[in-house]
XYZ file of N, CA and C in Angstrom:
444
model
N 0.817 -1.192 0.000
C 0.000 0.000 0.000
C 0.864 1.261 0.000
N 2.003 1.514 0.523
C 2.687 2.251 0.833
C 3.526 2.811 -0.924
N 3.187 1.808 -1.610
C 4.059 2.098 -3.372
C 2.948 2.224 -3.633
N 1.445 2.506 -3.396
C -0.101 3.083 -3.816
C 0.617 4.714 -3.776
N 1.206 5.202 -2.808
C 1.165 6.708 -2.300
C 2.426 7.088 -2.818
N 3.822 6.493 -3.106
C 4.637 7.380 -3.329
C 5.826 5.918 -3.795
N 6.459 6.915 -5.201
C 7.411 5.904 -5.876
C 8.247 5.372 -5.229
N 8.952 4.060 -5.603
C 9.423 2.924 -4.856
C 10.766 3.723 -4.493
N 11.554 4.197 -5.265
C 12.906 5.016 -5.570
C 12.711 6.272 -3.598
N 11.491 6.992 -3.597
C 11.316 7.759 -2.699
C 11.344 7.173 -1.279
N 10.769 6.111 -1.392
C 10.513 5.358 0.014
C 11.909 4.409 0.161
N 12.666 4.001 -0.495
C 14.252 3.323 0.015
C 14.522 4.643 0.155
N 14.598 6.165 -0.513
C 15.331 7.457 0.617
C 14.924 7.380 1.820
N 13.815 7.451 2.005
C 13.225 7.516 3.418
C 13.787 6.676 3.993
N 13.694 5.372 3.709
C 14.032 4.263 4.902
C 15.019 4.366 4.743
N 15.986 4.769 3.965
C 17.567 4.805 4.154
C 17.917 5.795 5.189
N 17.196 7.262 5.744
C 17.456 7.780 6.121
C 16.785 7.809 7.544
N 15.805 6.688 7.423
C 14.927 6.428 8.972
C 14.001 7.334 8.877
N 13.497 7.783 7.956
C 12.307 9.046 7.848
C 11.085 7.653 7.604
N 11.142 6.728 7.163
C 9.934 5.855 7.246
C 10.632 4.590 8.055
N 10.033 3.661 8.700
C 10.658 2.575 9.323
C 9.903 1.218 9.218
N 9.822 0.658 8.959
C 8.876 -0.526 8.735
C 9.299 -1.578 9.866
N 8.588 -1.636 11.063
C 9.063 -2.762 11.881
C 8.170 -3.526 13.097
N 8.488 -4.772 12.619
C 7.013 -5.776 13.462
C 6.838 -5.348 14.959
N 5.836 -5.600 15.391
C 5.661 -5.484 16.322
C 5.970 -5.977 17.455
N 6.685 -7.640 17.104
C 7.452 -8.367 18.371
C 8.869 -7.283 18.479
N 9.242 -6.097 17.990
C 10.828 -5.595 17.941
C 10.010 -4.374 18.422
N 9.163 -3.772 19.180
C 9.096 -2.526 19.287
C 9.039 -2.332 20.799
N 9.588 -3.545 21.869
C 9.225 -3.528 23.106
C 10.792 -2.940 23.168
N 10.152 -1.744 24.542
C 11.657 -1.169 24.585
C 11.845 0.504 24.160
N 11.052 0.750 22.845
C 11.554 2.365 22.335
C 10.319 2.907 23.030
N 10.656 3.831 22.748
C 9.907 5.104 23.031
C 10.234 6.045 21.529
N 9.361 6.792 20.811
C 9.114 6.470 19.797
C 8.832 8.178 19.676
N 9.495 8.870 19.809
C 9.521 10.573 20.137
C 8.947 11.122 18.447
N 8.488 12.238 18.031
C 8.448 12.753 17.071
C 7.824 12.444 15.937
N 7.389 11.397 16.189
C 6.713 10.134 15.090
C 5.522 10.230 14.693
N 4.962 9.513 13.795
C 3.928 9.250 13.567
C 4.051 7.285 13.938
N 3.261 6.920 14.165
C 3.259 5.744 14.790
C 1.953 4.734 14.452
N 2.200 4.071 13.262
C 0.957 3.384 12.810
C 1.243 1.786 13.199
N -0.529 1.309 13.914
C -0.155 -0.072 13.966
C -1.703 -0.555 12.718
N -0.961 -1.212 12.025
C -2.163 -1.677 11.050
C -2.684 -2.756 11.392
N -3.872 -3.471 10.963
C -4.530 -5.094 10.920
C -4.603 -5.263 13.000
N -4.686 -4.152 13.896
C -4.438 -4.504 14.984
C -5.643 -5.047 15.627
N -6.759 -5.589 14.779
C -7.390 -6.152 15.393
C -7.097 -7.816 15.418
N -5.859 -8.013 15.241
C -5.078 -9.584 16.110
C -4.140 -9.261 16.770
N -4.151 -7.930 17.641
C -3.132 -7.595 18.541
C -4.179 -8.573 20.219
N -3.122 -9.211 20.824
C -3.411 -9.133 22.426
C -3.511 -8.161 22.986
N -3.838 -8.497 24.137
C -3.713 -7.377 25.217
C -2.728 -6.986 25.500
N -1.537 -7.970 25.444
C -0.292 -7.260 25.678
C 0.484 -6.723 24.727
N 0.415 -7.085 23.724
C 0.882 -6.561 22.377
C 0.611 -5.253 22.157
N -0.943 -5.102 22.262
C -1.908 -3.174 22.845
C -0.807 -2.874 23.409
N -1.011 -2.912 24.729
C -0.654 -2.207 25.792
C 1.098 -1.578 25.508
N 1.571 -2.778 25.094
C 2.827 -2.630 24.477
C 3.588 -1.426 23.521
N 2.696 -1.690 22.491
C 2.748 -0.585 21.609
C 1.883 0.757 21.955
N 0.987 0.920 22.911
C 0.433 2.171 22.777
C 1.626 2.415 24.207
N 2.520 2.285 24.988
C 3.270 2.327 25.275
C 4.443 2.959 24.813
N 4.621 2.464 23.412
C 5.754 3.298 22.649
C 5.660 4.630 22.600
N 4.715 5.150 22.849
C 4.408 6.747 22.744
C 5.158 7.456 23.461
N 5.841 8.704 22.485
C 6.766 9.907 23.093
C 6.488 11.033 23.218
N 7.055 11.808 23.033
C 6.776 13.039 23.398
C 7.068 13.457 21.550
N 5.803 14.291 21.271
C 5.678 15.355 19.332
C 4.988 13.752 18.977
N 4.485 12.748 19.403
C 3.944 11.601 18.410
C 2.821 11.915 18.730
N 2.178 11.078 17.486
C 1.102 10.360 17.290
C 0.834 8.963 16.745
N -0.042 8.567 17.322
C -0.390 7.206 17.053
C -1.696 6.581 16.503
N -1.601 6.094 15.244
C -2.845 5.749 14.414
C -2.771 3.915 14.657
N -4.151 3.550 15.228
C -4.205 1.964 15.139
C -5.637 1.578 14.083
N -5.787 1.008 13.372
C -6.521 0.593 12.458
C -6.642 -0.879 12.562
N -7.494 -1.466 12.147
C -8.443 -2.940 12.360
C -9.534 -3.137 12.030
N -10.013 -4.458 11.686
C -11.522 -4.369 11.132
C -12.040 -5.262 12.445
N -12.871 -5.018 13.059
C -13.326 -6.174 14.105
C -14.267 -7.269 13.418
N -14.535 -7.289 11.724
C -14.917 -8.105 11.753
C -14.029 -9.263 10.759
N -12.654 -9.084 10.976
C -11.445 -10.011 10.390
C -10.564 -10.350 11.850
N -11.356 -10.843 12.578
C -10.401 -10.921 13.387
C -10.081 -12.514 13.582
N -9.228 -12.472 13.988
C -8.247 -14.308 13.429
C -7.664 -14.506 14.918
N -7.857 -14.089 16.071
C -6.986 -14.785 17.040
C -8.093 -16.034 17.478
N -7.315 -17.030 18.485
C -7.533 -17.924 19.259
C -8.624 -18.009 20.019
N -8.949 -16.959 20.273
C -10.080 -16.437 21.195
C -10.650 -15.255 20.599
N -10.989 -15.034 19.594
C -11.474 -13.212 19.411
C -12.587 -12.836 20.019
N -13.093 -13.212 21.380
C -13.768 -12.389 22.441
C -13.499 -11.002 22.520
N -12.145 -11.579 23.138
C -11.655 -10.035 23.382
C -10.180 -9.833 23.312
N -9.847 -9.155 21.718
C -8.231 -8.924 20.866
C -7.965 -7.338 22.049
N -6.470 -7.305 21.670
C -6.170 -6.175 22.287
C -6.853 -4.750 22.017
N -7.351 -5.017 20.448
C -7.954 -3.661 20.052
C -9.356 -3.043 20.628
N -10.035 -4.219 20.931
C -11.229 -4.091 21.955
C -10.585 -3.774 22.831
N -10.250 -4.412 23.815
C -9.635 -3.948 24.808
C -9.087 -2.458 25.559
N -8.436 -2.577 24.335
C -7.897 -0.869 24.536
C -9.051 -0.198 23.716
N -10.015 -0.103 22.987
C -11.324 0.723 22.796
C -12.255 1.088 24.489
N -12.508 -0.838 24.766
C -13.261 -0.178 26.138
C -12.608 0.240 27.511
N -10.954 0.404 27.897
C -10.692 1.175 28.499
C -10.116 2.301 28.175
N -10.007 2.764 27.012
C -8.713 4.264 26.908
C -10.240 5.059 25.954
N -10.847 4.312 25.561
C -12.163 5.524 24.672
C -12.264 6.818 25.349
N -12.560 7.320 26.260
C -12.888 8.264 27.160
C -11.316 9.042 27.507
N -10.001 8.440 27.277
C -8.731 9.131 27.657
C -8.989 10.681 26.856
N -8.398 11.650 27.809
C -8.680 12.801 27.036
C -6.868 12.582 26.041
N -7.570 12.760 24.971
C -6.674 12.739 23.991
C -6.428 11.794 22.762
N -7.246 10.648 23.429
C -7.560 9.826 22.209
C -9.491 10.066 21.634
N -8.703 9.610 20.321
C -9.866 9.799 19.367
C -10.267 8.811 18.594
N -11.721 8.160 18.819
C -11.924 7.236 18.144
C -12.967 7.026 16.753
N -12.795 6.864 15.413
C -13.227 6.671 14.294
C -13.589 5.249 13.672
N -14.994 4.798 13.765
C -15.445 3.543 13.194
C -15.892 3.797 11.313
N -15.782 3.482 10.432
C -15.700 3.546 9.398
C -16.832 2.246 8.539
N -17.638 2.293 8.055
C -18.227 1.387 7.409
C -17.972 0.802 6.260
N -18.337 -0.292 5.678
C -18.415 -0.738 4.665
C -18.559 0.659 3.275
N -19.007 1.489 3.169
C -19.209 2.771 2.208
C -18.033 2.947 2.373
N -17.011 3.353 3.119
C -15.421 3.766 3.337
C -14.340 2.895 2.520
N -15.244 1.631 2.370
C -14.234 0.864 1.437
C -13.641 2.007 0.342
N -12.210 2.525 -0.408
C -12.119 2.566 -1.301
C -11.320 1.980 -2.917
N -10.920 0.394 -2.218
C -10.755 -0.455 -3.307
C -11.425 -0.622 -4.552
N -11.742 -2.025 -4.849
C -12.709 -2.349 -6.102
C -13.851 -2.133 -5.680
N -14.896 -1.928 -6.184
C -16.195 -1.327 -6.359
C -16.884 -2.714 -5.909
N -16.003 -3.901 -6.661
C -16.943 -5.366 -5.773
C -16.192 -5.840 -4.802
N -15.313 -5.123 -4.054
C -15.296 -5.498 -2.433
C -16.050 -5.350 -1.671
N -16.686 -4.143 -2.289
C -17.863 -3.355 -0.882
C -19.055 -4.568 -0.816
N -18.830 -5.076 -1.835
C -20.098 -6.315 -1.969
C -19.717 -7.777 -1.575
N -18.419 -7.694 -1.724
C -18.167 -8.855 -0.944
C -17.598 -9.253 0.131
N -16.764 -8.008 0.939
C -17.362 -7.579 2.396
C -18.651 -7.963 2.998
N -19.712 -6.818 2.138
C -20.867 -6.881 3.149
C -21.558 -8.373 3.035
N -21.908 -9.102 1.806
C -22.141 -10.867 1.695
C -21.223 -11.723 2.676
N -19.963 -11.339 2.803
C -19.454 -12.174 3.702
C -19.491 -12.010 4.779
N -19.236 -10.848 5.277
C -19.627 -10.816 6.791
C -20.986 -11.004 7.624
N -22.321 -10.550 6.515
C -23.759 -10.393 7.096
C -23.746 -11.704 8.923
N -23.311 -12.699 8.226
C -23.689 -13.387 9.591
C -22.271 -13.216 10.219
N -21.481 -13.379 10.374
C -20.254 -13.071 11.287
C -20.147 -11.880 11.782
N -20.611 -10.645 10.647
C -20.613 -9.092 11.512
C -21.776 -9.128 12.643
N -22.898 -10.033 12.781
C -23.826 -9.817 13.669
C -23.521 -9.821 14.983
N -22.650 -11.207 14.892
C -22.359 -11.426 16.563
C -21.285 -10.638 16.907
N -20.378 -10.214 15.933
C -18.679 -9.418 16.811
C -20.079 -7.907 17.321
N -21.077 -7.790 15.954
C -21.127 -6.227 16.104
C -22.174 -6.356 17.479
N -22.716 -7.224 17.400
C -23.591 -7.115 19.145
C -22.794 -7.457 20.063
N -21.541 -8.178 20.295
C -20.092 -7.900 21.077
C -19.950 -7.082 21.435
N -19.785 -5.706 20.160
C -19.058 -4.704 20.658
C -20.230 -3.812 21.043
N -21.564 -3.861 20.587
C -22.070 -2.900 21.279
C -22.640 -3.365 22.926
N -22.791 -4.177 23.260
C -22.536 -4.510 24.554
C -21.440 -4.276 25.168
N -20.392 -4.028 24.707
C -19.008 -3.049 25.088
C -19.540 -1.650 24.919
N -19.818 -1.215 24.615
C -20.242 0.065 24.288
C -21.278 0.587 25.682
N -21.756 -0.701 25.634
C -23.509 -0.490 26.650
C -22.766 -0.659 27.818
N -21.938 -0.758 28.264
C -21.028 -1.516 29.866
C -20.367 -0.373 29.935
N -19.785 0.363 29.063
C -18.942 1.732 29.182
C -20.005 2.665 29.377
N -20.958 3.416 28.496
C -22.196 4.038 29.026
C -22.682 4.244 30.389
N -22.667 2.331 30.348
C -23.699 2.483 31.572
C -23.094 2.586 32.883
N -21.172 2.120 32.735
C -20.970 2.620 34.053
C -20.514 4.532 34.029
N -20.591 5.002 33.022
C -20.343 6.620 33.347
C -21.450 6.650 33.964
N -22.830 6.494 33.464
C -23.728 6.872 34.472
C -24.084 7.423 35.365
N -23.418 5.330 35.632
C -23.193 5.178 37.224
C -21.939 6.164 37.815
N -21.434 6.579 37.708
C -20.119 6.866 38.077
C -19.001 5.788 38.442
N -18.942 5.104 37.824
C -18.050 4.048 37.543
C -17.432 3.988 36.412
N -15.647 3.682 36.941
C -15.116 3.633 35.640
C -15.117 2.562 35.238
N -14.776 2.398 33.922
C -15.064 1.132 32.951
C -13.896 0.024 33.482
């Protein structure tokens, strides 16, 4: 995706010069990650500790973009991936900002959006009443005055 936005020749400058960095996520325990922009992609097969981990890396002049589809999610258990996780406790952090995006946001092929929405209809039902019962447990303890 990254040779979608800018010629192949431009991005070996960058990474030659550490202006772009491409690096997994088992190698990021440890930095602190100053000045950055800080993207974790597909993080809806992150753990909890893997989350916690990387939103951890955060320095001082960064920002941090995490992206995921909750309804591709592939772990062992996808109850509850790190990306839930860190949705129903940090949503409310003053400073984070959260953006859900629909199927219309697709902007690939024109028949993804269709074969997205055919494939998921029964699998998006249950993650998406998952998460809004996450949603309804956060609500309902502000309420209450309880934190999540």
């Amino acid at each position: 995706a990254l040779h979608d936005m800018m010629p192949f020749e431009q991005i070996e400058r960058f990474m030659a010069v550490d202006l772009i960095e491409i690096v997994p996520l088992a190698f990021m325990r440890g930095r602190t990650l100053n000045d950055a922009c800080i993207i974790c992609d597909e993080a809806q097969n992150t753990t909890k500790s893997q989350m916690l981990m990387f939103l951890t890396r955060l320095g001082h002049g960064s920002k941090m973009i995490v992206t995921g589809d909750t309804s591709q999610i592939d772990l062992d258990d996808p109850r509850d991936p790190g990306m839930i996780d860190a949705l129903r406790g940090r949503r409310r952090t003053k400073g984070v900002g959260m953006w859900t995006l629909e199927g219309a946001d697709i902007v690939g092929h024109s028949l993804v959006q269709g074969i997205v929405k055919a494939y998921g209809d029964d699998e998006k039902q249950s993650q998406t009443d998952f998460i809004n019962d996450v949603i309804d447990d956060i609500e309902g303890s502000e309420k209450s005055g309880n934190q999540p």
